[in-house]
Amino acid sequence: MSLITFDPARVPTFQVAAKSLLGDTQMRKNVRHATDVIQGKRKIVVDEMPDWQQLRESGRQIKEHTLKHLDHYLQQFEENCTKAGGVVHWARDAAEARAIVIDLVKQSGSNEVIKIKSMTTEEIGLNKGLEAVGVHAYETDLAELIIQMGNDLPSHIVVPALHKNRQQIREIFKREMNLPNLGDKPADLAEAARTFLREKFLRVKTGVSGANFLIAETGGVCVTESEGNGRMCLTLPETLITIAGVEKVIPRYQDLEVFLQLLPRSATGERMNPYNSIWTGVHPTDGPRSFHIVLMDNARTKILADDEARQTLACIRCGACQNICPVYRQTGGHAYGSVYAGPIGAILTPQLQEMHSGQSLPYASSLCGACYEVCPVKINIPEVLIHLRHKVVEQDTQGFGALNPEALAMKAMAMLFTSERRFRAAQRMGRMAERPLVNKAGWVTWLPGLLGGWTQVRDLHEMPRQTFREWFEQRGATDGK
Amino acid sequence: MANSLEARTEILRRIRVATGKSANAAAIEAEWKAIQRDYKLAASVDREGLLHQFEDRLRDYDAGVYRVTADGVRALVGQILAERGKQTMAVPAGIPSEWLPSEVTFVEDLRGDVSPIDACEGVLTSATLAIAETGTIVLQDAPGEGRRAVTLLPDYHLCVVDAAKIVQTVPEAMARLQATAHVATTFFSGPSATADIEMTRIKGVHGPRFVDVILIVA
Amino acid sequence: MAYHDWDVSNRVRNYFRNFFVDATQEHRLRVSLFITCYNDTLFPDTGKAVVQVLERLGHTVVFPAGQTCCGQMHWNTGYQEEALPLLARFVSQFKDAEAVVIPSSSCVAMMREHYLKMAEKIGDKQLIADVEDLLPRVWEFSEFLTKKLGLTDVGAYFPHRVTYHASCHGLRSLGLGDGPVTLLRSVKGIQLVEIKNLEQCCGFGGTFAVKNAEVSSAMLGEKVQAILNTQAELCTACDNSCLMHIEGALHRQRTGVKTLHLAEVLAGTESGAR
């Protein structure tokens, strides 16, 4: 029924999903408001940094260097984490990662887990996997709790419930927490979440987290957050299981000095996140007695192997590209059919699905370049979008695909452009062909086929009687030049 | 896990195929050192400017800010706790006893079950260092700072920071922390907060909702 | 206006910067005009205006007749193989030019951002060398005036209320900054009004406007509203592709607001006000 799903087998194209979501005026209003606020905050704290461009460049270089030597740094991380009492697991794909986590949760003897917001666990559908074996996962981030209780899907990588406003959130909490008199002030809603989760934090013995950074040099892990739910999950359980994509490793502790400046300012417009936690393996008498980390590939090595797309893996999941994106601003995140929405989702999702689905996503962009401009690690998203579009065209023009109307039109246009004579002829032909469509005032208000999208909301003025080149040549002749 | 070992081999193989030949550790280190770092590394303001910046940032986060000389800490702690109406405060081992006024009950964390901590009205700690530019205080598992749960469960945190431990920039902080990089570390910048609802920053979710900071100045 | 901190980070662009502002007004240039396929066909008046302005400034304009299209539509839509011959064609037509002027920021962006990579894909060493040699001589119309010629006032007269739309490619890929606005400010009689959210895309995006017509329309809706809020008589820009898209909606909605390429605004004079 609903077009909103993240299941690659059922997900509609971006175009279809977007068309339907554009009708949700409340959601669009919520998204516009939230992205306007967050962009404004980001701008203030970025503009106060005279060395912002230098930080971006360093961030880019650190990521590029790490990806180039990823095997080295992962092994170094594994060695140091193990020395510090952590257990390192490796997972080739989502299914393997899920199986490992489920196994570890069972070993921990708990049928409940408390979770920190983690896009990686969303990516692998961990909650459903746990539910299937009778383990309940409590999302503890406020936004994730809203999503979980509302039986919804995240629409933003930093603020997953950004598409909901306070009244909608109140309705969900009222129903799910049985609080008939709950107010709709953000503080009331946060208080409700605090009370609801406190007991879980103190009771549940197993925690699951993602990671922002894995530090190869020390074997440590860094998680940044705002609410303190992360600290609860990282500190109070007896067993902690962390899942991270292999690209999350950074070479050294010192490198945090770059990312801890870039990330909070880009993500939430804060000078620093309220909380950053850094831990290394197991700390006796402080925190979990057992710590496991799952290093997951899940198509990341495929991206690594593609020179032109490799930079996708530099992403630190700040969401700045989503907040600035004029397309995301209109559609919200669900149109992207993936936990990774917006510009970064448009390049990451199809690649994580190894180009088996999500082919419409690289086209979900006007290539305006705002994402590249704000990206704290300088991922040239438009460049990667264009690269992926080429891959999609290669897929679509295989065999009989070469006969699809768009491909034929493109080939025909290319033919015209490779000959001055043909191009001139086409200009003349165009004027004639257009004539029946032109109204008395000289405007085209309806176009057939592929071009119909244009005249849905726009008119097109008729082609002038004379092309520029005809004018120029005529002028040359009369001027005697 | 045998399966995981197989996965490990396979993932590392895929990476090597993707990136080409592996370089040796020395070459990688040299390359890491060559990474361009021309961002600001050190302070650009004087000591007083630094203090002002730090105080300003803390107030921006809705934290209370106080200055005192070393001999006045105990009286100020007493005064703040009285104003806040706090009678039972958790403290980590190693907290200087000269900071503790006698009219308040201080419960030392024994690093076992957390419920005695959870039952306290607040927690009093010192700090490893602070970052002025971001209004951040860094806590490590050290005497006077304790394990992570101590500064997490109570709803109120009173933190005493030696002004000599304030640096201006994040890079300065990371350089100072390098020697204890393996110790469990928490950066906190004001009370816990969220902006998950309509991007409105609300102070106080799961971590301490109220934070006061005392700066010890010479 | 908030014209600052544009990220100029492309290697071609950096290499290109060294060539800025080397000419004086005494230096008469022979300018080769690349009109672009859609301006040639749909916006000949823009080309005429470019010729008028450049000749008024004392330069000579030539038009290599074999020119067609830069290949942007094909390249950006994923039809790379189809775009490659168009690069070779452009280079063969313009490689000996003293300066190439193009009244379309997105076509210039296409060249600066992708031509070198395209030449590398073709793998022809001579072509790579030719591209590297030619690109620094390729100018978007407004930057030719402001950066190459170092001008802010081109002696124009245009007694109308005008708002300027910063096309994304001009804004971000070319780093035009406040160049076009500086030119407009010097126009006699003009009343220049700033648009809200200047840096927000109008939603054109080439084939995006057709492939994702609904989203493109929604983006356009916001831009049109912002233009109407300025109460300008017309909207100008350095790119007719955005303007064609904006004009389409302004006309459909019967707003009476017109669009006009920057060159056509700058071509206006007191003797023959446009």
CSV table of N, CA, C and O in Angstrom, one decimal, chain B residues 160-211:
chain,number,residue,atom,x,y,z
B,160,VAL,N,34.6,20.9,38.9
B,160,VAL,CA,35.6,21.8,39.3
B,160,VAL,C,36.8,21.7,38.3
B,160,VAL,O,37.4,20.6,38.2
B,161,VAL,N,37.1,22.8,37.6
B,161,VAL,CA,38.1,22.8,36.6
B,161,VAL,C,39.2,23.7,37.0
B,161,VAL,O,39.0,24.9,37.2
B,162,ASP,N,40.4,23.2,37.0
B,162,ASP,CA,41.6,24.0,37.2
B,162,ASP,C,41.8,24.9,36.0
B,162,ASP,O,42.0,24.3,34.9
B,163,ALA,N,41.8,26.2,36.1
B,163,ALA,CA,41.9,27.0,34.9
B,163,ALA,C,43.2,26.8,34.1
B,163,ALA,O,43.2,27.0,32.9
B,164,ALA,N,44.2,26.3,34.8
B,164,ALA,CA,45.5,26.0,34.1
B,164,ALA,C,45.3,24.8,33.1
B,164,ALA,O,46.1,24.6,32.2
B,165,LYS,N,44.2,24.1,33.3
B,165,LYS,CA,44.0,23.0,32.4
B,165,LYS,C,43.1,23.3,31.2
B,165,LYS,O,42.7,22.4,30.4
B,166,ILE,N,42.8,24.6,31.0
B,166,ILE,CA,42.0,25.0,29.9
B,166,ILE,C,42.9,25.3,28.7
B,166,ILE,O,43.9,26.0,28.8
B,167,VAL,N,42.6,24.7,27.6
B,167,VAL,CA,43.3,25.0,26.3
B,167,VAL,C,42.2,25.7,25.4
B,167,VAL,O,41.0,25.6,25.7
B,168,GLN,N,42.7,26.2,24.3
B,168,GLN,CA,41.7,26.9,23.4
B,168,GLN,C,41.1,26.0,22.4
B,168,GLN,O,39.9,26.0,22.2
B,169,THR,N,42.0,25.2,21.8
B,169,THR,CA,41.5,24.5,20.6
B,169,THR,C,41.4,23.0,20.8
B,169,THR,O,42.0,22.4,21.7
B,170,VAL,N,40.7,22.3,19.9
B,170,VAL,CA,40.6,20.9,19.9
B,170,VAL,C,41.9,20.2,19.7
B,170,VAL,O,42.3,19.3,20.4
B,171,PRO,N,42.7,20.7,18.7
B,171,PRO,CA,44.0,20.1,18.5
B,171,PRO,C,44.9,20.1,19.8
B,171,PRO,O,45.6,19.2,20.1
B,172,GLU,N,44.9,21.3,20.5
B,172,GLU,CA,45.7,21.3,21.7
B,172,GLU,C,45.2,20.3,22.7
B,172,GLU,O,46.0,19.6,23.4
B,173,ALA,N,43.9,20.1,22.8
B,173,ALA,CA,43.3,19.1,23.7
B,173,ALA,C,43.8,17.7,23.3
B,173,ALA,O,44.2,16.9,24.2
B,174,MET,N,43.7,17.4,22.1
B,174,MET,CA,44.0,16.0,21.6
B,174,MET,C,45.5,15.7,21.9
B,174,MET,O,45.9,14.6,22.2
B,175,ALA,N,46.4,16.8,21.7
B,175,ALA,CA,47.8,16.6,22.0
B,175,ALA,C,48.0,16.3,23.4
B,175,ALA,O,48.8,15.4,23.8
B,176,ARG,N,47.3,17.0,24.3
B,176,ARG,CA,47.5,16.7,25.7
B,176,ARG,C,46.9,15.3,26.2
B,176,ARG,O,47.4,14.7,27.1
B,177,LEU,N,45.9,14.9,25.4
B,177,LEU,CA,45.3,13.6,25.8
B,177,LEU,C,46.0,12.4,25.2
B,177,LEU,O,45.7,11.3,25.6
B,178,GLN,N,46.9,12.7,24.3
B,178,GLN,CA,47.6,11.6,23.6
B,178,GLN,C,48.1,10.5,24.5
B,178,GLN,O,48.0,9.3,24.3
B,179,ALA,N,48.8,11.0,25.6
B,179,ALA,CA,49.5,10.0,26.5
B,179,ALA,C,48.5,9.1,27.2
B,179,ALA,O,48.8,8.0,27.6
B,180,THR,N,47.3,9.5,27.4
B,180,THR,CA,46.3,8.7,28.0
B,180,THR,C,45.1,8.3,27.1
B,180,THR,O,44.0,8.1,27.5
B,181,ALA,N,45.5,8.2,25.8
B,181,ALA,CA,44.5,7.9,24.8
B,181,ALA,C,43.7,6.6,25.0
B,181,ALA,O,42.6,6.5,24.6
B,182,HIS,N,44.3,5.7,25.7
B,182,HIS,CA,43.6,4.4,25.9
B,182,HIS,C,42.7,4.4,27.1
B,182,HIS,O,41.9,3.4,27.3
B,183,VAL,N,42.7,5.5,27.9
B,183,VAL,CA,41.8,5.5,29.1
B,183,VAL,C,40.4,5.9,28.6
B,183,VAL,O,40.2,6.7,27.7
B,184,ALA,N,39.4,5.3,29.3
B,184,ALA,CA,38.0,5.7,29.0
B,184,ALA,C,37.8,7.2,29.1
B,184,ALA,O,38.1,7.7,30.2
B,185,THR,N,37.3,7.8,28.1
B,185,THR,CA,37.3,9.3,28.1
B,185,THR,C,35.9,9.8,27.6
B,185,THR,O,35.3,9.2,26.7
B,186,THR,N,35.4,10.8,28.3
B,186,THR,CA,34.2,11.4,27.9
B,186,THR,C,34.4,12.9,27.7
B,186,THR,O,34.9,13.6,28.6
B,187,PHE,N,34.0,13.4,26.6
B,187,PHE,CA,33.9,14.9,26.4
B,187,PHE,C,32.5,15.3,26.7
B,187,PHE,O,31.6,14.7,26.1
B,188,PHE,N,32.3,16.3,27.5
B,188,PHE,CA,30.9,16.8,27.6
B,188,PHE,C,30.9,18.3,27.4
B,188,PHE,O,31.8,19.0,27.8
B,189,SER,N,29.9,18.8,26.7
B,189,SER,CA,29.8,20.2,26.4
B,189,SER,C,28.4,20.6,26.9
B,189,SER,O,27.4,20.5,26.1
B,190,GLY,N,28.3,21.0,28.1
B,190,GLY,CA,27.0,21.4,28.7
B,190,GLY,C,26.2,20.3,29.1
B,190,GLY,O,26.6,19.1,29.0
B,191,PRO,N,24.9,20.5,29.4
B,191,PRO,CA,24.0,19.5,29.9
B,191,PRO,C,23.7,18.6,28.6
B,191,PRO,O,23.8,19.0,27.5
B,192,SER,N,23.1,17.4,28.9
B,192,SER,CA,22.6,16.6,27.8
B,192,SER,C,21.6,17.4,27.1
B,192,SER,O,20.9,18.2,27.7
B,193,ALA,N,21.4,17.1,25.8
B,193,ALA,CA,20.5,17.9,25.0
B,193,ALA,C,20.0,17.1,23.8
B,193,ALA,O,20.5,16.1,23.5
B,194,THR,N,19.0,17.6,23.2
B,194,THR,CA,18.5,17.0,21.9
B,194,THR,C,17.9,18.1,21.1
B,194,THR,O,17.4,19.1,21.6
B,195,ALA,N,18.0,17.9,19.8
B,195,ALA,CA,17.3,18.8,18.9
B,195,ALA,C,16.4,18.0,17.9
B,195,ALA,O,16.1,18.4,16.8
B,196,ASP,N,16.0,16.8,18.4
B,196,ASP,CA,15.3,15.8,17.6
B,196,ASP,C,13.9,16.3,17.3
B,196,ASP,O,13.3,15.8,16.3
B,197,ILE,N,13.3,17.2,18.1
B,197,ILE,CA,12.0,17.6,17.8
B,197,ILE,C,12.0,19.0,17.2
B,197,ILE,O,12.4,20.0,17.9
B,198,GLU,N,11.7,19.1,16.0
B,198,GLU,CA,11.7,20.3,15.2
B,198,GLU,C,12.9,21.1,15.3
B,198,GLU,O,12.9,22.4,15.2
B,199,MET,N,14.0,20.5,15.5
B,199,MET,CA,15.3,21.1,15.6
B,199,MET,C,15.4,22.2,16.7
B,199,MET,O,16.2,23.1,16.7
B,200,THR,N,14.5,22.0,17.7
B,200,THR,CA,14.6,22.9,18.9
B,200,THR,C,15.5,22.3,19.9
B,200,THR,O,15.3,21.1,20.3
B,201,ARG,N,16.5,23.0,20.3
B,201,ARG,CA,17.4,22.4,21.3
B,201,ARG,C,16.8,22.4,22.6
B,201,ARG,O,16.3,23.4,23.2
B,202,ILE,N,16.7,21.2,23.2
B,202,ILE,CA,16.1,21.1,24.6
B,202,ILE,C,17.2,20.6,25.4
B,202,ILE,O,17.9,19.6,25.1
B,203,LYS,N,17.4,21.3,26.5
B,203,LYS,CA,18.4,20.9,27.5
B,203,LYS,C,17.9,19.8,28.3
B,203,LYS,O,16.8,19.8,28.9
B,204,GLY,N,18.7,18.7,28.4
B,204,GLY,CA,18.4,17.7,29.4
B,204,GLY,C,17.6,16.5,28.8
B,204,GLY,O,16.4,16.7,28.6
B,205,VAL,N,18.2,15.4,28.6
B,205,VAL,CA,17.5,14.2,28.2
B,205,VAL,C,17.9,13.1,29.2
B,205,VAL,O,17.5,13.1,30.3
B,206,HIS,N,18.9,12.3,28.8
B,206,HIS,CA,19.3,11.2,29.7
B,206,HIS,C,20.5,11.5,30.6
B,206,HIS,O,20.5,11.0,31.7
B,207,GLY,N,21.4,12.3,30.1
B,207,GLY,CA,22.6,12.6,31.0
B,207,GLY,C,22.1,13.7,31.9
B,207,GLY,O,21.0,14.1,31.9
B,208,PRO,N,23.1,14.2,32.7
B,208,PRO,CA,22.7,15.3,33.7
B,208,PRO,C,22.0,16.4,32.9
B,208,PRO,O,22.5,16.9,31.9
B,209,ARG,N,20.9,16.9,33.5
B,209,ARG,CA,20.2,18.0,32.9
B,209,ARG,C,20.7,19.4,33.4
B,209,ARG,O,20.3,20.4,32.8
B,210,PHE,N,21.4,19.3,34.5
B,210,PHE,CA,21.9,20.6,35.1
B,210,PHE,C,23.4,20.5,35.3
B,210,PHE,O,23.9,19.5,35.9
B,211,VAL,N,24.1,21.5,34.9
B,211,VAL,CA,25.6,21.4,35.0
B,211,VAL,C,26.1,22.8,35.6
B,211,VAL,O,25.6,23.8,35.1
